[in-house]
Coordinates of C-alpha atoms in Angstrom, one line a residue:
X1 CA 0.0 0.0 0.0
X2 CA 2.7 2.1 0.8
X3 CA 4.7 1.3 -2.3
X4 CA 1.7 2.1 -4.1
X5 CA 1.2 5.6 -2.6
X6 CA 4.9 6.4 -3.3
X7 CA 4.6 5.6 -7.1
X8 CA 1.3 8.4 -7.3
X9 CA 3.5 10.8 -5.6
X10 CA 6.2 10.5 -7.7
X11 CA 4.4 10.3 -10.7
X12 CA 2.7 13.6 -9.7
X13 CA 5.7 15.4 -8.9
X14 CA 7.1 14.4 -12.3
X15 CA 4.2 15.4 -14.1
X16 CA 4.0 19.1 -12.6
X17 CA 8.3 19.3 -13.1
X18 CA 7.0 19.0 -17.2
X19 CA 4.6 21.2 -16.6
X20 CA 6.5 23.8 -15.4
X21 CA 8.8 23.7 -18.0
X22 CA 6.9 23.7 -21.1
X23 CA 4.1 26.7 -19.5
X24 CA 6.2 28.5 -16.9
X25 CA 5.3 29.1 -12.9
X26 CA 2.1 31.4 -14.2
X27 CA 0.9 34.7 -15.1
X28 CA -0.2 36.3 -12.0
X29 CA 2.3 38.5 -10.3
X30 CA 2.1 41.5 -7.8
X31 CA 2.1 44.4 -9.3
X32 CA 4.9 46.7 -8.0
X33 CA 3.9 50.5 -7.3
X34 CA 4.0 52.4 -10.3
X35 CA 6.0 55.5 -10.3
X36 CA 6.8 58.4 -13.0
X37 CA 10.1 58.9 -13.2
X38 CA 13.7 57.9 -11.2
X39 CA 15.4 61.1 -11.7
X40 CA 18.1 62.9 -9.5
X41 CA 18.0 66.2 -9.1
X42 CA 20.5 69.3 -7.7
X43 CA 17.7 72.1 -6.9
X44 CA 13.7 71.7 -5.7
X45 CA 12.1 75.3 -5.8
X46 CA 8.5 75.8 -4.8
X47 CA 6.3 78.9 -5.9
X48 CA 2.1 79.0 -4.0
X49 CA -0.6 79.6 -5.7
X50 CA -1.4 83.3 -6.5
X51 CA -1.0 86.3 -9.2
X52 CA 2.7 86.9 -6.9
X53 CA 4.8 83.9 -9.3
X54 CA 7.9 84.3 -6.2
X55 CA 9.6 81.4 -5.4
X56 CA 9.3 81.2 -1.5
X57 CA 11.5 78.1 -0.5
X58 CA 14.6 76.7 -2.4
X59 CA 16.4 73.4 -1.7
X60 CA 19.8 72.3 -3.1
X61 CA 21.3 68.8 -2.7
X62 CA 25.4 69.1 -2.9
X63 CA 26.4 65.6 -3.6
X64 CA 30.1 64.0 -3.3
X65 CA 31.1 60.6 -3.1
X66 CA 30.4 59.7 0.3
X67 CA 27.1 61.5 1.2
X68 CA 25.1 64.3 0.1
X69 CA 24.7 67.5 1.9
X70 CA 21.6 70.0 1.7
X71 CA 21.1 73.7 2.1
X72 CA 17.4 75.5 2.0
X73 CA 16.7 79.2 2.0
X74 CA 13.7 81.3 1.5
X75 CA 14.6 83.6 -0.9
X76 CA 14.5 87.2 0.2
X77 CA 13.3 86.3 3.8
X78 CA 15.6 83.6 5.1
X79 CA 19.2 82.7 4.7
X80 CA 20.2 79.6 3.6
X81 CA 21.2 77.3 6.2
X82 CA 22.0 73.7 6.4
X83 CA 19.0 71.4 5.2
X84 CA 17.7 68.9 7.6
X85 CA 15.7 65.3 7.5
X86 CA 13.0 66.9 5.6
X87 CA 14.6 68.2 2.6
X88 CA 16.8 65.2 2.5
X89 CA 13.2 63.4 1.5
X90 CA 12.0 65.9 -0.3
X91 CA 14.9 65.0 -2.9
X92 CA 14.3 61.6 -2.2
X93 CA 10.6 61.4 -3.1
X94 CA 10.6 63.5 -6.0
X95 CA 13.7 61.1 -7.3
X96 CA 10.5 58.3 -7.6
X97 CA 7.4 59.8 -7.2
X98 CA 4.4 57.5 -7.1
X99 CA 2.0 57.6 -10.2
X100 CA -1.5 57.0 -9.0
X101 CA -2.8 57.6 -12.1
X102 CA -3.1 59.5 -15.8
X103 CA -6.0 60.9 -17.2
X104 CA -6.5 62.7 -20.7
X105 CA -8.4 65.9 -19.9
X106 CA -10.4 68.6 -22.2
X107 CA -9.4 72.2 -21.9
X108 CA -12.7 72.9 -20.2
X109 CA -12.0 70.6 -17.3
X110 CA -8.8 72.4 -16.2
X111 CA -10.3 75.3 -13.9
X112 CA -12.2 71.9 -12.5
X113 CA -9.3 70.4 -12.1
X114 CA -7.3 73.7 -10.0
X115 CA -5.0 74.1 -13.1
X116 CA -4.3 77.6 -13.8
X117 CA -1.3 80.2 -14.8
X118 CA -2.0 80.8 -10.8
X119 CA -2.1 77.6 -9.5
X120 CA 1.3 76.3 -6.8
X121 CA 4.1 75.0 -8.9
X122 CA 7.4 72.9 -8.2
X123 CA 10.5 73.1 -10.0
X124 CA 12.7 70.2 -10.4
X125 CA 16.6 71.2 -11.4
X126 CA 18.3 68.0 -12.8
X127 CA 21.3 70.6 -12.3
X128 CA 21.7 73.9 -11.1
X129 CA 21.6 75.4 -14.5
X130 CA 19.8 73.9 -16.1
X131 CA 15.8 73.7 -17.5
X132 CA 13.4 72.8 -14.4
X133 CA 10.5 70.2 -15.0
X134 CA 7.6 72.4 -13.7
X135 CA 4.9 70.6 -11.5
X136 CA 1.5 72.1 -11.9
X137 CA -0.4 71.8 -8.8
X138 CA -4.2 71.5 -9.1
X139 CA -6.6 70.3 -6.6
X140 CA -7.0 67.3 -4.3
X141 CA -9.3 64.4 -5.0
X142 CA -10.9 62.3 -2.5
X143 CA -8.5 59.8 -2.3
X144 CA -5.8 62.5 -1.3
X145 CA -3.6 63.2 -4.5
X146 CA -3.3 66.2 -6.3
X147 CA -3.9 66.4 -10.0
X148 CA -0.3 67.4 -11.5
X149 CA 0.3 69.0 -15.0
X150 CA 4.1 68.2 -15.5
X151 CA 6.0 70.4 -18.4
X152 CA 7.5 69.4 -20.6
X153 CA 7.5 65.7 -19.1
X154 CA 3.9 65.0 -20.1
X155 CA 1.3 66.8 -22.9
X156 CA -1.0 69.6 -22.3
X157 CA -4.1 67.4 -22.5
X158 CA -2.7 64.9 -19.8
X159 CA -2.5 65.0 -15.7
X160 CA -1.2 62.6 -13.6
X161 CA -2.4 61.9 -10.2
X162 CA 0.5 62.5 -7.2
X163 CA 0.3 61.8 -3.6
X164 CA -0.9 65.2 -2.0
X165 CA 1.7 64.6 0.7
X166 CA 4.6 65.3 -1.5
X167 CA 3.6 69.2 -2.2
X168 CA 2.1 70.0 1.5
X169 CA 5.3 70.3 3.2
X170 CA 5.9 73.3 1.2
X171 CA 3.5 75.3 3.3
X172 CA 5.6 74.4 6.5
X173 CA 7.3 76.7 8.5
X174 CA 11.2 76.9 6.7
X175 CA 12.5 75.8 10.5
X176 CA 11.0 72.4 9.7
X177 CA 13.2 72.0 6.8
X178 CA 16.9 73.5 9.2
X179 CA 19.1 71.1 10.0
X180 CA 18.7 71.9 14.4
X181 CA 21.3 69.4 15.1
X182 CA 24.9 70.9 15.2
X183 CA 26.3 67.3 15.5
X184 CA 25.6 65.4 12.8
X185 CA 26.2 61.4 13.0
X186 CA 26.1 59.5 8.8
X187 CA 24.9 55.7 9.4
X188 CA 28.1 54.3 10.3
X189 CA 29.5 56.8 12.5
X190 CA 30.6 57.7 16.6
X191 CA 32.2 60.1 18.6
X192 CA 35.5 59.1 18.8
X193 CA 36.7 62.0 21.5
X194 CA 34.7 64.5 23.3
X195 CA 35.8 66.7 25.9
X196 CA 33.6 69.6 27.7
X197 CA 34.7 72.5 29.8
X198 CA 32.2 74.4 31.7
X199 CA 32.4 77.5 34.1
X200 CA 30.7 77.6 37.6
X201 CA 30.7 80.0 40.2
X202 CA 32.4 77.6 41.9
X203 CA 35.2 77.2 39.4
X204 CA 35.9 75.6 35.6
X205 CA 35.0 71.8 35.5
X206 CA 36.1 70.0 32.8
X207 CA 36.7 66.3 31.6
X208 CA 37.6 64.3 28.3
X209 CA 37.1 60.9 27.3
X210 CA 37.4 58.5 24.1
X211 CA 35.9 56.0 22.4
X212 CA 37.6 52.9 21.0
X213 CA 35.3 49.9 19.9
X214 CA 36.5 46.4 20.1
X215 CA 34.8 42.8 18.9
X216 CA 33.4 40.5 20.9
X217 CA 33.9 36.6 21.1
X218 CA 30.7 37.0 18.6
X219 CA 32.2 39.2 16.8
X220 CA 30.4 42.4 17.4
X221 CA 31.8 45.7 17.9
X222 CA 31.8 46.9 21.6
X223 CA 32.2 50.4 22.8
X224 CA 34.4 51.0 25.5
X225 CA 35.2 54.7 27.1
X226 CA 38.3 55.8 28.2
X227 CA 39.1 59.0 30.4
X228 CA 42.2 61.2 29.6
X229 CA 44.8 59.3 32.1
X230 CA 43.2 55.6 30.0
X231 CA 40.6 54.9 33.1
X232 CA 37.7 53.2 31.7
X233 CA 34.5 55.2 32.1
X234 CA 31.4 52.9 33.2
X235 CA 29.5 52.5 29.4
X236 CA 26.4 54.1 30.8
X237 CA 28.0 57.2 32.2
X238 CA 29.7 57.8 29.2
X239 CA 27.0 57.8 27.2
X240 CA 24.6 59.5 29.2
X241 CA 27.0 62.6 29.2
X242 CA 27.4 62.1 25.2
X243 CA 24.2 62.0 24.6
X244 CA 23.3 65.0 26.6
X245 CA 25.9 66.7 24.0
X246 CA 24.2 65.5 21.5
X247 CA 21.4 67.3 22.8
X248 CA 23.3 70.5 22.2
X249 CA 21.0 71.8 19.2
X250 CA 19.6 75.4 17.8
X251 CA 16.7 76.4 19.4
X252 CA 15.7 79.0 17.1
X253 CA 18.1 80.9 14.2
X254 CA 19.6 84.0 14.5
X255 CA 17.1 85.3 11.8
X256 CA 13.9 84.2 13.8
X257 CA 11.9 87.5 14.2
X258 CA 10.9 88.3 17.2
X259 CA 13.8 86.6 19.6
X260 CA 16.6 89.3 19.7
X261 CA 19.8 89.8 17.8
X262 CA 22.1 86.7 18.6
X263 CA 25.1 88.3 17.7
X264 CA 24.8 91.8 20.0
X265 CA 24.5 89.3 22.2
X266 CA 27.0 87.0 22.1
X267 CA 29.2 90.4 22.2
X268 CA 27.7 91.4 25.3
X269 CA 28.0 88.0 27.0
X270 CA 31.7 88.6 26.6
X271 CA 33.3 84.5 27.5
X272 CA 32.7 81.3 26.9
X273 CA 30.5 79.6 29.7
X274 CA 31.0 75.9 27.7
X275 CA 33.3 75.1 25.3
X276 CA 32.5 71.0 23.7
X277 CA 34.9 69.7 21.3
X278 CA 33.8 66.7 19.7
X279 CA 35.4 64.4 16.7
X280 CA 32.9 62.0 14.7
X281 CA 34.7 59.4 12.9
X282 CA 35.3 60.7 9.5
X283 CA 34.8 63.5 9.9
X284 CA 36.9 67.1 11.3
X285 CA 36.8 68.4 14.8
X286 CA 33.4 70.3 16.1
X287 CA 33.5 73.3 18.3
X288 CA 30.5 74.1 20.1
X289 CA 30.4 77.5 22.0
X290 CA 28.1 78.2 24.7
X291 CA 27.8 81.9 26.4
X292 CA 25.0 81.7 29.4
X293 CA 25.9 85.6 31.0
X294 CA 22.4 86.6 29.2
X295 CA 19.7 84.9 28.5
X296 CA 16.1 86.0 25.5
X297 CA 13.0 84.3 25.7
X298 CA 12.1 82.2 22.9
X299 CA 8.7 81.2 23.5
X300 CA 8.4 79.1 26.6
X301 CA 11.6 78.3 27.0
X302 CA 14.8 80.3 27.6
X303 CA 17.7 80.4 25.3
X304 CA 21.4 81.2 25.4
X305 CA 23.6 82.3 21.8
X306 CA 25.8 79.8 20.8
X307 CA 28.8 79.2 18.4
X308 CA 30.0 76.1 16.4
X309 CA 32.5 75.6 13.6
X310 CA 30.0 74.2 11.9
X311 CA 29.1 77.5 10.0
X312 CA 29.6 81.3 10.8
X313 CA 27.4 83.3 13.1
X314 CA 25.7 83.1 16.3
X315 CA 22.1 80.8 17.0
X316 CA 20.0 80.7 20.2
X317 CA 19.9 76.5 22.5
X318 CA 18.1 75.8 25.3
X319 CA 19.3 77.8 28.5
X320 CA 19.2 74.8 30.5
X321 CA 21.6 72.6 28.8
X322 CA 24.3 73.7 30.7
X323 CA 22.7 72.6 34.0
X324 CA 22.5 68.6 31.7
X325 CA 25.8 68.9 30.8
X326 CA 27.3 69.7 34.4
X327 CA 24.8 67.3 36.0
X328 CA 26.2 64.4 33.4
X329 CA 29.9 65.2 34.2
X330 CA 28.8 65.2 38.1
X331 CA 27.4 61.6 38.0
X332 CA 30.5 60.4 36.0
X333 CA 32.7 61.9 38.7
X334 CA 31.1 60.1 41.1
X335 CA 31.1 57.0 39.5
X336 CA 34.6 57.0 39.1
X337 CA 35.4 58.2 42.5
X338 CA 33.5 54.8 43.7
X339 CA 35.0 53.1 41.6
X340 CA 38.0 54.4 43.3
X341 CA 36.8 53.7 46.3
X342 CA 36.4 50.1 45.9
X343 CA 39.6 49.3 44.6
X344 CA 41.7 51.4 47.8
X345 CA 38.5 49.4 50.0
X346 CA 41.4 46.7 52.4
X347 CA 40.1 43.4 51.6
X348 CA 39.0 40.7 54.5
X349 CA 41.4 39.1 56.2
X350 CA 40.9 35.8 55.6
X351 CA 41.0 33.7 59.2
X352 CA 43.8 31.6 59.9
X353 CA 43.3 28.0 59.8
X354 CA 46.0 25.7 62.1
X355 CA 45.8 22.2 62.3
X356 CA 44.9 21.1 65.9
X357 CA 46.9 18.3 67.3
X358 CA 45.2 15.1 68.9
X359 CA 45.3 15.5 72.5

């Protein structure tokens, strides 16, 4: 009986090995997500809708052969600064954007449609100089994407249907779009030294360590922290006052109205308070600068001026990082001096044992 069962499966599996060679595995397959282009491109400029054609926000992705930087400015109103996380997808999205769908259209169904000379456009710079592709942004339909005229990529009777999403974040505050970090860490990256100095009334406090990562018995890469004299710092410590430095980041920009001037300032303030100096692998030396003698308002929170090497001028962080930072060194200080402690502790003396002699 068993025999007999074996020969049926066999002979199946035999007869759907044929069958799969001569008529393949089948036709159905998952269709992928469509998209319109994959296109790179050096500049993103947006202009709203209105008789006013001004481009309000400008994006520029500098590329090299390790990573791309960013830079955004709204011209005639804001500086350009560094670009953060959201312009880095802006470039990103428009590199693939999603096509959910193309429809012919008569010349009467454009002002239905929110396509006008007024309507919000994109421009998409393959380079810097040269011709954008213009995105005409027309209204919204239910399922929330926009209907998109896209010169010269597409003809005039045609639109294609874009997620909404892509072309709302140009109505966003131009802070959103600032890089607020002023230490930047690529995928691939950690401090490799760090040392912070800070003033007190009570006198200067200061402490450096470094980072050295080693591999496990599994192989993994293990960070270990080292003091200045080669003392290993307790992992946690260490990384609680890194991260805290991490924290260091602009609160609001030197060109945010309302806050004060950061720079008369920074004058008046007249020293350092904090000086950090920290080196990420591969890349130079940091300098952050903190001066805490005055202090603006910036909403509900108050906020010192501060100075790095990443870029010229003077920025406004959170008043009360100082008090982090000190706090951070404090609890590494007395780790350490348990540590310490421990080690200088006499150990038990251990009772003597003697042999006792039968009576």
């Amino acid at each position: 009986m068993n025999r007999r069962i074996g020969l049926i499966l066999g002979g199946t599996a035999i007869v759907v090995f044929l069958a799969l060679l001569l008529i393949g595995p089948g036709t159905e397959k998952q269709q992928p997500d469509q998209i319109i282009w994959k296109k790179e491109f050096e500049k993103i400029e947006y202009i709203p809708a209105g008789a006013n054609r001004k481009v309000t926000l400008s994006m520029v992705r500098h590329g090299s052969l390790t990573r791309d930087d960013f830079t955004v400015e709204a011209p005639g109103q804001y500086q350009s600064r560094r670009g953060g996380f959201n312009v880095k997808n802006t470039f990103s999205d428009f590199a693939k954007p999603r096509n959910m769908g193309q429809y012919k259209i008569k010349p009467e169904q454009e002002t239905e449609l929110g396509l006008s000379p007024e309507c919000a456009e994109v421009l998409l710079y393959p380079t810097l100089n040269s011709e954008p592709i213009r995105l005409q942004i027309g209204k919204k339909n239910s399922a929330g994407n926009s209907f998109v005229r896209i010169d010269p990529e597409s003809k005039k009777d045609e639109v294609v249907l874009i997620p909404a999403y892509l072309f709302d974040r140009f109505t966003r505050p131009i802070k959103e779009f600032r890089e607020q970090r002023l230490l930047v860490y690529p995928t691939d990256t950690y401090t490799q030294e760090l040392s912070v100095k800070v003033k007190t009334p009570a006198g200067e406090k200061s402490y450096s360590m470094r980072q050295v990562r080693e591999k496990n018995k599994e192989g993994v890469e293990m960070p270990r922290w080292l003091d200045s004299s080669g003392q290993e710092i307790p992992v946690n410590q260490a990384n609680g006052l890194e991260n805290v430095v991490r924290e260091v980041q602009i609160l609001e920009y030197r060109d945010t109205i309302g806050v004060g001037n950061a720079d008369e300032l920074w004058n008046r303030a007249g020293e350092d308070t904090t000086v950090i100096k920290a080196k990420i692998k591969g890349q130079d030396e940091t300098i952050i600068r903190l001066r805490s003698r005055y202090a603006v308002q910036a909403g509900t929170d108050s906020a010192i001026p501060v100075q790095s090497s990443i870029e010229p001028g003077t920025d406004f962080v959170r008043a009360t990082i100082e008090k982090d930072i000190l706090d951070r060194m404090e609890t590494i200080f007395e780790a350490l001096e348990r540590k310490k402690a421990e080690a200088n502790k006499p150990k038990p003396v251990q009772p003597e044992i003697r042999e006792i002699a039968p009576k």
